[in-house]
């Protein structure tokens, strides 16, 4: 049997959060990895290299998982509001889903196109906005009027500057 790599396995994340995770990208990746296992001796035991280096592996998977595991408040996030910049990117889409699995009350994501915003909303249940059409400060003011508890920053610059103005007291900022 192929061994699964050490990067945010859906079953472990879902069990820890008490959620099913059926509609998550991680679920799709595990299914593809299971189907792709053909007896080759890849670094992750038969998992396609593209998956090893992305959602299941050392770049996007570990970045999102370890950042949240070690830097976000532990356990169930309950009433916490989370904002993830570049939420449709490789790390952002995984971070958004992991925050949802940890039961954040609201996960907000920004993306640079209407198509990405629609994907985040329809497939992943993220309250998303197009930062090219709506400034971050305006969107966060509307989507999180009481402020943001956790900011997972994939961008920096002006996005960080505007998000800082909407952080709750003692909020957590994770920079990627």
Coordinates of N, CA, C and O in Angstrom, one line a residue:
X1 N 0.8 -1.2 0.0 CA 0.0 0.0 0.0 C 0.9 1.2 0.0 O 1.9 1.3 0.7
X2 N 0.4 2.2 -0.7 CA 1.2 3.5 -0.8 C 1.1 4.2 0.5 O 0.0 4.3 1.1
X3 N 2.2 4.8 1.0 CA 2.1 5.6 2.2 C 1.8 7.0 1.8 O 2.2 7.5 0.8
X4 N 1.0 7.6 2.7 CA 0.6 9.0 2.4 C 1.6 9.9 3.1 O 2.0 9.7 4.2
X5 N 1.9 11.0 2.4 CA 2.9 12.0 2.9 C 2.3 12.7 4.1 O 1.1 12.7 4.4
X6 N 3.2 13.4 4.8 CA 2.9 14.1 6.1 C 2.4 15.6 5.8 O 3.0 16.5 6.2
X7 N 1.3 15.7 5.1 CA 0.8 17.1 4.8 C -0.7 17.2 4.8 O -1.4 16.8 3.9
X8 N -1.2 17.6 5.9 CA -2.7 17.9 6.1 C -3.6 16.8 5.5 O -4.4 17.2 4.7
X9 N -3.5 15.6 5.9 CA -4.4 14.6 5.3 C -5.8 14.9 5.7 O -6.1 15.3 6.8
X10 N -6.7 14.8 4.7 CA -8.1 15.1 4.9 C -8.7 14.4 6.1 O -9.4 15.0 6.9
X11 N -8.4 13.1 6.2 CA -9.1 12.3 7.3 C -8.6 12.8 8.6 O -9.5 12.9 9.5
X12 N -7.4 13.1 8.8 CA -6.9 13.6 10.1 C -7.5 15.0 10.4 O -7.9 15.3 11.5
X13 N -7.4 15.9 9.4 CA -8.0 17.2 9.6 C -9.4 17.2 9.9 O -9.9 17.9 10.8
X14 N -10.2 16.4 9.2 CA -11.6 16.3 9.4 C -11.9 15.7 10.7 O -12.8 16.1 11.4
X15 N -11.2 14.6 11.1 CA -11.4 14.0 12.4 C -11.1 15.0 13.6 O -11.9 15.1 14.5
X16 N -10.0 15.8 13.4 CA -9.7 16.7 14.4 C -10.7 17.8 14.6 O -11.0 18.3 15.6
X17 N -11.4 18.2 13.5 CA -12.4 19.2 13.5 C -13.8 18.7 13.6 O -14.7 19.5 13.8
X18 N -13.9 17.4 13.6 CA -15.3 16.8 13.7 C -16.1 17.0 12.4 O -17.3 17.1 12.5
X19 N -15.5 17.2 11.3 CA -16.2 17.5 10.1 C -16.0 16.4 9.1 O -15.1 15.6 9.2
X20 N -16.8 16.4 8.0 CA -16.7 15.3 7.0 C -15.7 15.7 5.9 O -15.0 14.9 5.4
X21 N -15.7 16.9 5.5 CA -14.7 17.3 4.4 C -15.0 16.8 3.1 O -14.1 16.8 2.2
X22 N -16.2 16.3 2.8 CA -16.5 15.7 1.5 C -16.4 16.6 0.3 O -16.1 16.1 -0.8
X23 N -16.6 17.9 0.5 CA -16.6 18.8 -0.7 C -15.3 19.5 -0.8 O -15.2 20.6 -1.4
X24 N -14.2 19.1 -0.2 CA -13.0 19.8 -0.1 C -12.0 19.3 -1.2 O -12.0 18.2 -1.6
X25 N -11.2 20.2 -1.6 CA -10.1 19.9 -2.6 C -9.2 18.8 -2.1 O -8.7 18.0 -2.8
X26 N -9.0 18.8 -0.8 CA -8.1 17.8 -0.2 C -8.7 16.4 -0.5 O -8.0 15.4 -0.7
X27 N -10.0 16.3 -0.4 CA -10.7 15.0 -0.7 C -10.5 14.6 -2.1 O -10.1 13.4 -2.4
X28 N -10.6 15.5 -3.0 CA -10.3 15.2 -4.5 C -8.9 14.8 -4.7 O -8.6 13.8 -5.4
X29 N -7.9 15.4 -3.9 CA -6.5 15.0 -4.1 C -6.3 13.6 -3.6 O -5.5 12.9 -4.2
X30 N -6.8 13.3 -2.4 CA -6.6 11.9 -1.9 C -7.2 10.9 -2.9 O -6.6 9.9 -3.1
X31 N -8.4 11.2 -3.4 CA -9.0 10.2 -4.4 C -8.1 10.1 -5.6 O -7.8 8.9 -6.0
X32 N -7.6 11.2 -6.1 CA -6.7 11.1 -7.3 C -5.4 10.3 -6.9 O -4.9 9.6 -7.7
X33 N -4.9 10.6 -5.7 CA -3.7 9.9 -5.3 C -3.9 8.4 -5.2 O -3.1 7.6 -5.6
X34 N -5.0 8.0 -4.6 CA -5.3 6.6 -4.5 C -5.5 6.0 -5.8 O -5.0 4.9 -6.1
X35 N -6.1 6.7 -6.8 CA -6.3 6.1 -8.1 C -5.0 6.1 -8.9 O -4.8 5.2 -9.7
X36 N -4.1 7.0 -8.6 CA -2.8 7.1 -9.3 C -1.7 6.2 -8.8 O -0.7 6.0 -9.5
X37 N -1.9 5.6 -7.6 CA -0.9 4.7 -7.1 C -0.8 3.5 -8.0 O -1.7 2.7 -8.1
X38 N 0.3 3.4 -8.7 CA 0.5 2.3 -9.7 C 1.7 1.5 -9.4 O 2.2 0.8 -10.3
X39 N 2.2 1.5 -8.2 CA 3.3 0.7 -7.8 C 4.7 1.3 -8.1 O 5.7 0.7 -7.8
X40 N 4.7 2.5 -8.6 CA 6.0 3.2 -8.8 C 6.5 3.6 -7.5 O 5.8 3.7 -6.5
X41 N 7.8 3.8 -7.4 CA 8.4 4.1 -6.1 C 8.7 5.6 -6.0 O 9.9 6.0 -5.9
X42 N 7.7 6.4 -6.1 CA 7.9 7.9 -5.9 C 8.2 8.2 -4.5 O 8.1 7.3 -3.6
X43 N 8.5 9.4 -4.2 CA 8.8 9.9 -2.8 C 7.7 9.6 -1.9 O 7.9 9.3 -0.7
X44 N 6.5 9.6 -2.3 CA 5.3 9.4 -1.4 C 4.7 8.0 -1.7 O 3.5 7.8 -1.5
X45 N 5.5 7.1 -2.3 CA 5.0 5.7 -2.5 C 4.0 5.6 -3.6 O 2.9 5.0 -3.4
X46 N 4.2 6.1 -4.8 CA 3.3 5.9 -5.9 C 2.4 7.0 -6.2 O 1.6 7.0 -7.1
X47 N 2.4 8.1 -5.4 CA 1.6 9.2 -5.7 C 2.2 10.1 -6.7 O 3.5 10.3 -6.8
X48 N 1.4 10.6 -7.7 CA 1.9 11.4 -8.8 C 2.8 12.5 -8.3 O 2.4 13.2 -7.3
X49 N 3.9 12.8 -8.9 CA 4.8 13.9 -8.5 C 4.0 15.3 -8.4 O 4.3 16.1 -7.5
X50 N 3.1 15.5 -9.3 CA 2.3 16.8 -9.2 C 1.5 16.9 -7.9 O 1.4 18.0 -7.4
X51 N 1.0 15.8 -7.4 CA 0.3 15.8 -6.1 C 1.3 15.9 -5.0 O 1.0 16.6 -4.0
X52 N 2.4 15.2 -5.1 CA 3.4 15.3 -4.0 C 3.9 16.7 -3.8 O 4.2 17.1 -2.7
X53 N 4.0 17.5 -4.9 CA 4.5 18.8 -4.8 C 3.4 19.9 -4.6 O 3.7 21.0 -4.4
X54 N 2.2 19.5 -4.5 CA 1.1 20.5 -4.3 C 0.3 20.2 -3.1 O 0.7 20.2 -2.0
X55 N -1.0 19.8 -3.3 CA -1.9 19.7 -2.2 C -1.5 18.7 -1.2 O -1.8 18.8 0.0
X56 N -0.9 17.6 -1.5 CA -0.5 16.6 -0.6 C 1.0 16.7 -0.1 O 1.4 15.9 0.7
X57 N 1.7 17.6 -0.6 CA 3.1 17.6 -0.3 C 3.8 18.8 0.3 O 3.2 19.5 1.1
X58 N 5.0 19.0 -0.2 CA 5.9 19.8 0.5 C 5.8 21.3 0.2 O 6.4 22.1 0.9
X59 N 5.0 21.7 -0.8 CA 4.9 23.1 -1.1 C 3.6 23.7 -0.5 O 3.6 24.2 0.6
X60 N 2.6 23.6 -1.3 CA 1.3 24.2 -0.8 C 0.7 23.5 0.4 O 0.2 24.1 1.3
X61 N 0.7 22.2 0.3 CA 0.1 21.4 1.4 C 0.7 21.7 2.8 O 0.0 22.0 3.7
X62 N 2.0 21.5 2.8 CA 2.7 21.7 4.1 C 2.7 23.2 4.5 O 2.5 23.5 5.7
X63 N 2.7 24.1 3.6 CA 2.7 25.5 3.9 C 1.4 25.9 4.6 O 1.4 26.5 5.7
X64 N 0.3 25.5 4.0 CA -1.0 25.8 4.7 C -1.2 25.1 6.0 O -1.6 25.7 7.0
X65 N -0.9 23.8 6.0 CA -1.2 22.9 7.1 C -0.3 23.4 8.3 O -0.8 23.6 9.4
X66 N 1.0 23.5 8.1 CA 1.9 23.8 9.2 C 1.7 25.2 9.7 O 1.8 25.4 11.0
X67 N 1.4 26.1 8.9 CA 1.2 27.5 9.3 C 0.0 27.6 10.2 O 0.0 28.2 11.3
X68 N -1.1 26.9 9.8 CA -2.3 26.9 10.7 C -2.1 26.1 11.9 O -2.5 26.5 13.0
X69 N -1.5 24.9 11.8 CA -1.3 24.1 12.9 C -0.4 24.7 14.0 O -0.7 24.6 15.2
X70 N 0.6 25.5 13.6 CA 1.5 26.0 14.6 C 1.3 27.5 14.9 O 1.8 28.0 16.0
X71 N 0.6 28.2 14.1 CA 0.5 29.7 14.3 C -1.0 30.2 14.6 O -1.1 31.2 15.2
X72 N -2.0 29.4 14.2 CA -3.3 29.8 14.5 C -3.7 29.3 15.9 O -3.1 28.4 16.4
X73 N -4.7 29.9 16.5 CA -5.2 29.4 17.8 C -5.6 27.9 17.7 O -6.1 27.5 16.6
X74 N -5.3 27.2 18.7 CA -5.5 25.7 18.6 C -7.0 25.4 18.8 O -7.8 26.2 19.3
X75 N -7.3 24.2 18.3 CA -8.7 23.7 18.5 C -9.7 24.3 17.6 O -9.4 24.9 16.6
X76 N -11.0 24.1 18.0 CA -12.1 24.6 17.3 C -12.1 26.1 17.3 O -11.9 26.7 18.3
X77 N -12.3 26.7 16.1 CA -12.2 28.2 16.1 C -13.6 28.9 16.4 O -13.6 30.1 16.6
X78 N -14.6 28.1 16.5 CA -15.9 28.7 17.0 C -16.3 29.9 16.4 O -16.7 30.0 15.2
X79 N -16.3 31.0 17.1 CA -16.8 32.3 16.6 C -15.8 33.2 15.9 O -16.0 34.3 15.6
X80 N -14.7 32.6 15.6 CA -13.6 33.4 14.9 C -13.9 33.7 13.5 O -14.4 32.8 12.7
X81 N -13.6 34.9 13.0 CA -13.7 35.3 11.6 C -12.3 35.3 11.0 O -11.4 35.9 11.6
X82 N -12.2 34.6 9.9 CA -10.9 34.4 9.2 C -10.9 35.1 7.9 O -11.9 35.0 7.1
X83 N -9.8 35.8 7.6 CA -9.6 36.4 6.2 C -8.4 35.8 5.6 O -7.3 35.8 6.2
X84 N -8.5 35.2 4.4 CA -7.4 34.6 3.7 C -7.2 35.4 2.4 O -8.1 35.5 1.5
X85 N -6.0 36.1 2.2 CA -5.8 36.8 1.0 C -5.3 35.7 0.0 O -4.7 34.7 0.3
X86 N -5.4 36.0 -1.3 CA -5.1 35.1 -2.4 C -5.7 33.7 -2.1 O -5.1 32.7 -2.2
X87 N -7.0 33.7 -1.8 CA -7.7 32.5 -1.3 C -7.9 31.5 -2.4 O -8.2 30.3 -2.1
X88 N -7.8 31.9 -3.7 CA -7.9 30.9 -4.8 C -6.6 30.4 -5.2 O -6.5 29.5 -6.1
X89 N -5.5 30.8 -4.6 CA -4.2 30.3 -5.0 C -3.9 29.0 -4.3 O -4.7 28.5 -3.5
X90 N -2.8 28.4 -4.6 CA -2.4 27.0 -4.1 C -2.5 26.9 -2.6 O -3.1 26.0 -2.0
X91 N -1.9 27.8 -1.9 CA -1.8 27.8 -0.4 C -3.2 28.3 0.1 O -3.7 27.8 1.0
X92 N -3.7 29.4 -0.5 CA -4.9 30.0 0.0 C -6.1 29.2 0.0 O -6.9 29.1 1.0
X93 N -6.3 28.4 -1.0 CA -7.5 27.6 -1.1 C -7.4 26.4 -0.1 O -8.4 26.1 0.5
X94 N -6.2 25.9 0.2 CA -6.1 24.9 1.2 C -6.3 25.5 2.6 O -6.9 25.0 3.5
X95 N -5.7 26.7 2.8 CA -5.8 27.3 4.1 C -7.3 27.6 4.4 O -7.8 27.4 5.5
X96 N -8.0 28.1 3.4 CA -9.4 28.4 3.6 C -10.2 27.2 4.0 O -11.0 27.2 4.9
X97 N -9.9 26.1 3.4 CA -10.6 24.8 3.7 C -10.3 24.3 5.1 O -11.1 23.8 5.8
X98 N -9.0 24.4 5.4 CA -8.6 24.0 6.8 C -9.2 24.8 7.9 O -9.6 24.3 8.9
X99 N -9.4 26.1 7.6 CA -10.1 27.0 8.6 C -11.5 26.6 8.7 O -12.1 26.6 9.8
X100 N -12.2 26.2 7.6 CA -13.5 25.8 7.6 C -13.7 24.5 8.4 O -14.6 24.3 9.1
X101 N -12.7 23.6 8.2 CA -12.7 22.3 8.9 C -12.5 22.5 10.4 O -12.9 21.7 11.2
X102 N -11.9 23.6 10.8 CA -11.7 24.0 12.2 C -12.9 24.8 12.7 O -12.8 25.3 13.8
X103 N -13.9 24.8 11.9 CA -15.2 25.5 12.3 C -15.2 27.0 12.6 O -15.9 27.5 13.5
X104 N -14.4 27.7 11.8 CA -14.4 29.2 11.9 C -15.8 29.6 11.5 O -16.5 29.0 10.7
X105 N -16.3 30.6 12.2 CA -17.7 31.0 12.0 C -17.8 31.6 10.6 O -18.9 31.5 10.0
X106 N -16.8 32.3 10.1 CA -16.8 32.8 8.8 C -15.4 32.8 8.2 O -14.4 33.2 8.9
X107 N -15.3 32.4 7.0 CA -14.0 32.4 6.2 C -14.2 33.3 5.0 O -15.1 33.1 4.2
X108 N -13.5 34.4 5.0 CA -13.5 35.4 3.9 C -12.3 35.2 3.1 O -11.2 35.1 3.6
X109 N -12.4 35.3 1.8 CA -11.2 35.1 0.9 C -11.3 36.2 -0.2 O -12.3 36.6 -0.7
X110 N -10.1 36.6 -0.6 CA -10.0 37.5 -1.7 C -9.3 36.8 -2.9 O -8.5 35.9 -2.7
X111 N -9.7 37.2 -4.1 CA -9.2 36.7 -5.3 C -9.2 37.7 -6.4 O -9.9 38.8 -6.2
X112 N -8.4 37.5 -7.5 CA -8.2 38.6 -8.5 C -9.1 38.5 -9.7 O -8.9 39.2 -10.7
X113 N -10.1 37.6 -9.7 CA -11.0 37.5 -10.9 C -12.4 37.0 -10.4 O -12.5 36.4 -9.4
X114 N -13.4 37.4 -11.2 CA -14.7 37.0 -10.8 C -14.9 35.5 -10.9 O -15.6 34.9 -10.1
X115 N -14.2 34.8 -11.8 CA -14.3 33.4 -11.9 C -13.7 32.7 -10.6 O -14.3 31.7 -10.1
X116 N -12.6 33.2 -10.1 CA -12.1 32.6 -8.9 C -13.0 32.9 -7.7 O -13.1 32.0 -6.8
X117 N -13.6 34.1 -7.7 CA -14.5 34.4 -6.6 C -15.7 33.4 -6.6 O -16.1 32.9 -5.6
X118 N -16.2 33.2 -7.8 CA -17.3 32.3 -7.9 C -17.0 30.8 -7.5 O -17.7 30.2 -6.9
X119 N -15.8 30.4 -7.9 CA -15.3 29.1 -7.5 C -15.2 29.0 -5.9 O -15.7 28.0 -5.3
X120 N -14.6 30.0 -5.3 CA -14.5 30.0 -3.8 C -15.9 30.0 -3.2 O -16.1 29.2 -2.2
X121 N -16.8 30.7 -3.7 CA -18.2 30.7 -3.2 C -18.9 29.4 -3.4 O -19.5 28.9 -2.5
X122 N -19.0 29.0 -4.6 CA -19.8 27.9 -5.0 C -19.3 26.5 -4.6 O -20.0 25.7 -4.1
X123 N -18.0 26.3 -4.8 CA -17.5 25.0 -4.4 C -17.0 24.8 -3.0 O -17.2 23.8 -2.4
X124 N -16.4 25.9 -2.4 CA -15.8 25.8 -1.1 C -16.6 26.6 0.0 O -16.2 26.5 1.1
X125 N -17.6 27.3 -0.3 CA -18.4 28.0 0.7 C -17.7 29.1 1.4 O -18.0 29.5 2.5
X126 N -16.7 29.8 0.7 CA -16.0 30.9 1.2 C -16.7 32.2 0.8 O -17.2 32.3 -0.3
X127 N -16.8 33.1 1.7 CA -17.4 34.4 1.4 C -16.2 35.2 0.7 O -15.4 35.8 1.4
X128 N -16.3 35.3 -0.6 CA -15.2 35.8 -1.3 C -15.5 37.1 -2.0 O -16.7 37.4 -2.3
X129 N -14.5 37.9 -2.3 CA -14.6 39.1 -3.1 C -13.4 39.3 -4.0 O -12.4 38.7 -3.8
X130 N -13.7 40.1 -5.1 CA -12.6 40.4 -6.1 C -11.9 41.7 -5.6 O -12.5 42.7 -5.7
X131 N -10.7 41.6 -5.2 CA -10.0 42.7 -4.7 C -9.7 43.7 -5.8 O -9.4 44.9 -5.5
X132 N -9.8 43.3 -7.1 CA -9.6 44.3 -8.1 C -10.8 45.2 -8.4 O -10.7 46.2 -8.9
X133 N -12.0 44.7 -7.9 CA -13.2 45.5 -8.1 C -13.6 46.2 -6.8 O -14.2 47.2 -6.8
X134 N -13.3 45.5 -5.6 CA -13.7 46.1 -4.3 C -12.4 46.2 -3.5 O -11.8 45.1 -3.2
X135 N -12.1 47.3 -3.0 CA -10.9 47.4 -2.1 C -11.0 46.5 -0.9 O -12.1 46.3 -0.4
X136 N -9.9 46.0 -0.4 CA -9.9 45.1 0.7 C -10.6 45.8 1.9 O -11.4 45.1 2.6
X137 N -10.3 47.0 2.2 CA -10.9 47.7 3.4 C -12.4 47.8 3.3 O -13.1 47.5 4.2
X138 N -12.9 48.1 2.1 CA -14.3 48.1 1.9 C -15.0 46.8 2.0 O -16.0 46.6 2.7
X139 N -14.4 45.7 1.4 CA -15.0 44.4 1.5 C -14.9 43.9 2.9 O -15.9 43.3 3.4
X140 N -13.8 44.1 3.7 CA -13.8 43.6 5.0 C -14.8 44.3 5.9 O -15.3 43.8 6.9
X141 N -14.9 45.6 5.7 CA -15.9 46.4 6.4 C -17.3 45.9 6.3 O -18.1 45.8 7.2
X142 N -17.6 45.4 5.1 CA -19.0 44.9 4.8 C -19.1 43.4 5.3 O -20.1 43.0 5.9
X143 N -18.1 42.6 5.1 CA -18.2 41.2 5.4 C -17.8 40.8 6.8 O -18.2 39.8 7.4
X144 N -17.0 41.7 7.5 CA -16.6 41.5 8.8 C -16.7 42.8 9.6 O -15.7 43.3 10.0
X145 N -17.9 43.3 9.8 CA -18.1 44.6 10.4 C -17.5 44.7 11.9 O -17.1 45.7 12.3
X146 N -17.5 43.5 12.5 CA -16.9 43.5 13.9 C -15.4 43.2 13.9 O -14.8 43.2 15.0
X147 N -14.8 43.0 12.7 CA -13.4 42.8 12.6 C -13.0 41.4 12.3 O -13.9 40.5 12.3
X148 N -11.8 41.2 12.0 CA -11.2 39.9 11.7 C -10.3 39.3 12.8 O -9.6 40.1 13.4
X149 N -10.5 38.1 13.2 CA -9.8 37.5 14.3 C -8.4 36.8 13.8 O -7.4 36.9 14.5
X150 N -8.5 36.2 12.6 CA -7.3 35.6 12.0 C -7.1 36.0 10.6 O -8.0 35.9 9.8
X151 N -5.9 36.5 10.3 CA -5.6 36.9 8.9 C -4.5 36.0 8.4 O -3.4 36.1 9.0
X152 N -4.8 35.2 7.4 CA -3.7 34.4 6.7 C -3.3 35.2 5.5 O -4.0 35.2 4.5
X153 N -2.1 35.8 5.6 CA -1.7 36.7 4.5 C -0.8 36.0 3.5 O 0.4 35.6 3.9
X154 N -1.2 35.9 2.3 CA -0.4 35.4 1.2 C 0.2 36.5 0.3 O 0.8 36.1 -0.7
X155 N -0.1 37.7 0.6 CA 0.2 38.8 -0.4 C 1.1 39.9 0.2 O 2.0 40.3 -0.5
X156 N 0.8 40.4 1.4 CA 1.5 41.5 1.9 C 1.1 42.8 1.3 O 0.0 43.0 0.7
X157 N 2.0 43.8 1.3 CA 1.7 45.1 0.6 C 0.5 45.8 1.1 O 0.1 45.8 2.3
X158 N -0.2 46.4 0.1 CA -1.5 47.1 0.4 C -2.6 46.3 1.0 O -3.3 46.7 1.8
X159 N -2.6 45.0 0.6 CA -3.6 44.1 1.2 C -3.4 44.0 2.7 O -4.3 44.1 3.5
X160 N -2.1 43.8 3.1 CA -1.8 43.7 4.5 C -2.2 45.0 5.2 O -2.8 45.0 6.3
X161 N -1.8 46.1 4.6 CA -2.0 47.4 5.2 C -3.5 47.6 5.5 O -3.9 48.0 6.6
X162 N -4.4 47.3 4.5 CA -5.8 47.4 4.7 C -6.4 46.4 5.7 O -7.3 46.8 6.4
X163 N -5.9 45.2 5.6 CA -6.4 44.2 6.6 C -6.1 44.5 8.0 O -6.9 44.3 8.9
X164 N -4.9 45.1 8.2 CA -4.5 45.5 9.6 C -5.5 46.4 10.3 O -5.8 46.3 11.5
X165 N -6.1 47.3 9.5 CA -7.1 48.2 10.0 C -8.4 47.5 10.4 O -9.2 48.1 11.1
X166 N -8.6 46.3 10.0 CA -9.8 45.5 10.4 C -9.6 44.4 11.3 O -10.5 43.6 11.5
X167 N -8.4 44.3 11.9 CA -8.1 43.2 12.9 C -8.8 43.5 14.2 O -8.8 44.7 14.7
X168 N -9.3 42.5 14.8 CA -9.8 42.6 16.2 C -8.6 42.7 17.2 O -7.5 42.2 16.8
X169 N -8.8 43.2 18.3 CA -7.8 43.3 19.3 C -7.3 41.9 19.7 O -8.2 41.0 19.8
X170 N -6.0 41.6 19.7 CA -5.4 40.3 20.0 C -5.6 39.3 18.9 O -5.6 38.1 19.1
X171 N -5.9 39.8 17.7 CA -6.1 39.0 16.5 C -4.7 38.3 16.2 O -3.7 38.7 16.6
X172 N -4.8 37.3 15.3 CA -3.6 36.6 14.9 C -3.4 36.8 13.4 O -4.3 36.8 12.6
X173 N -2.2 37.1 13.0 CA -1.8 37.3 11.6 C -0.7 36.3 11.3 O 0.3 36.2 12.0
X174 N -1.0 35.5 10.3 CA -0.1 34.5 9.8 C 0.4 35.0 8.4 O -0.4 35.1 7.5
X175 N 1.7 35.2 8.3 CA 2.2 35.6 7.0 C 2.8 34.5 6.3 O 3.6 33.7 6.9
X176 N 2.5 34.3 5.0 CA 3.0 33.2 4.2 C 4.1 33.7 3.3 O 4.0 34.7 2.7

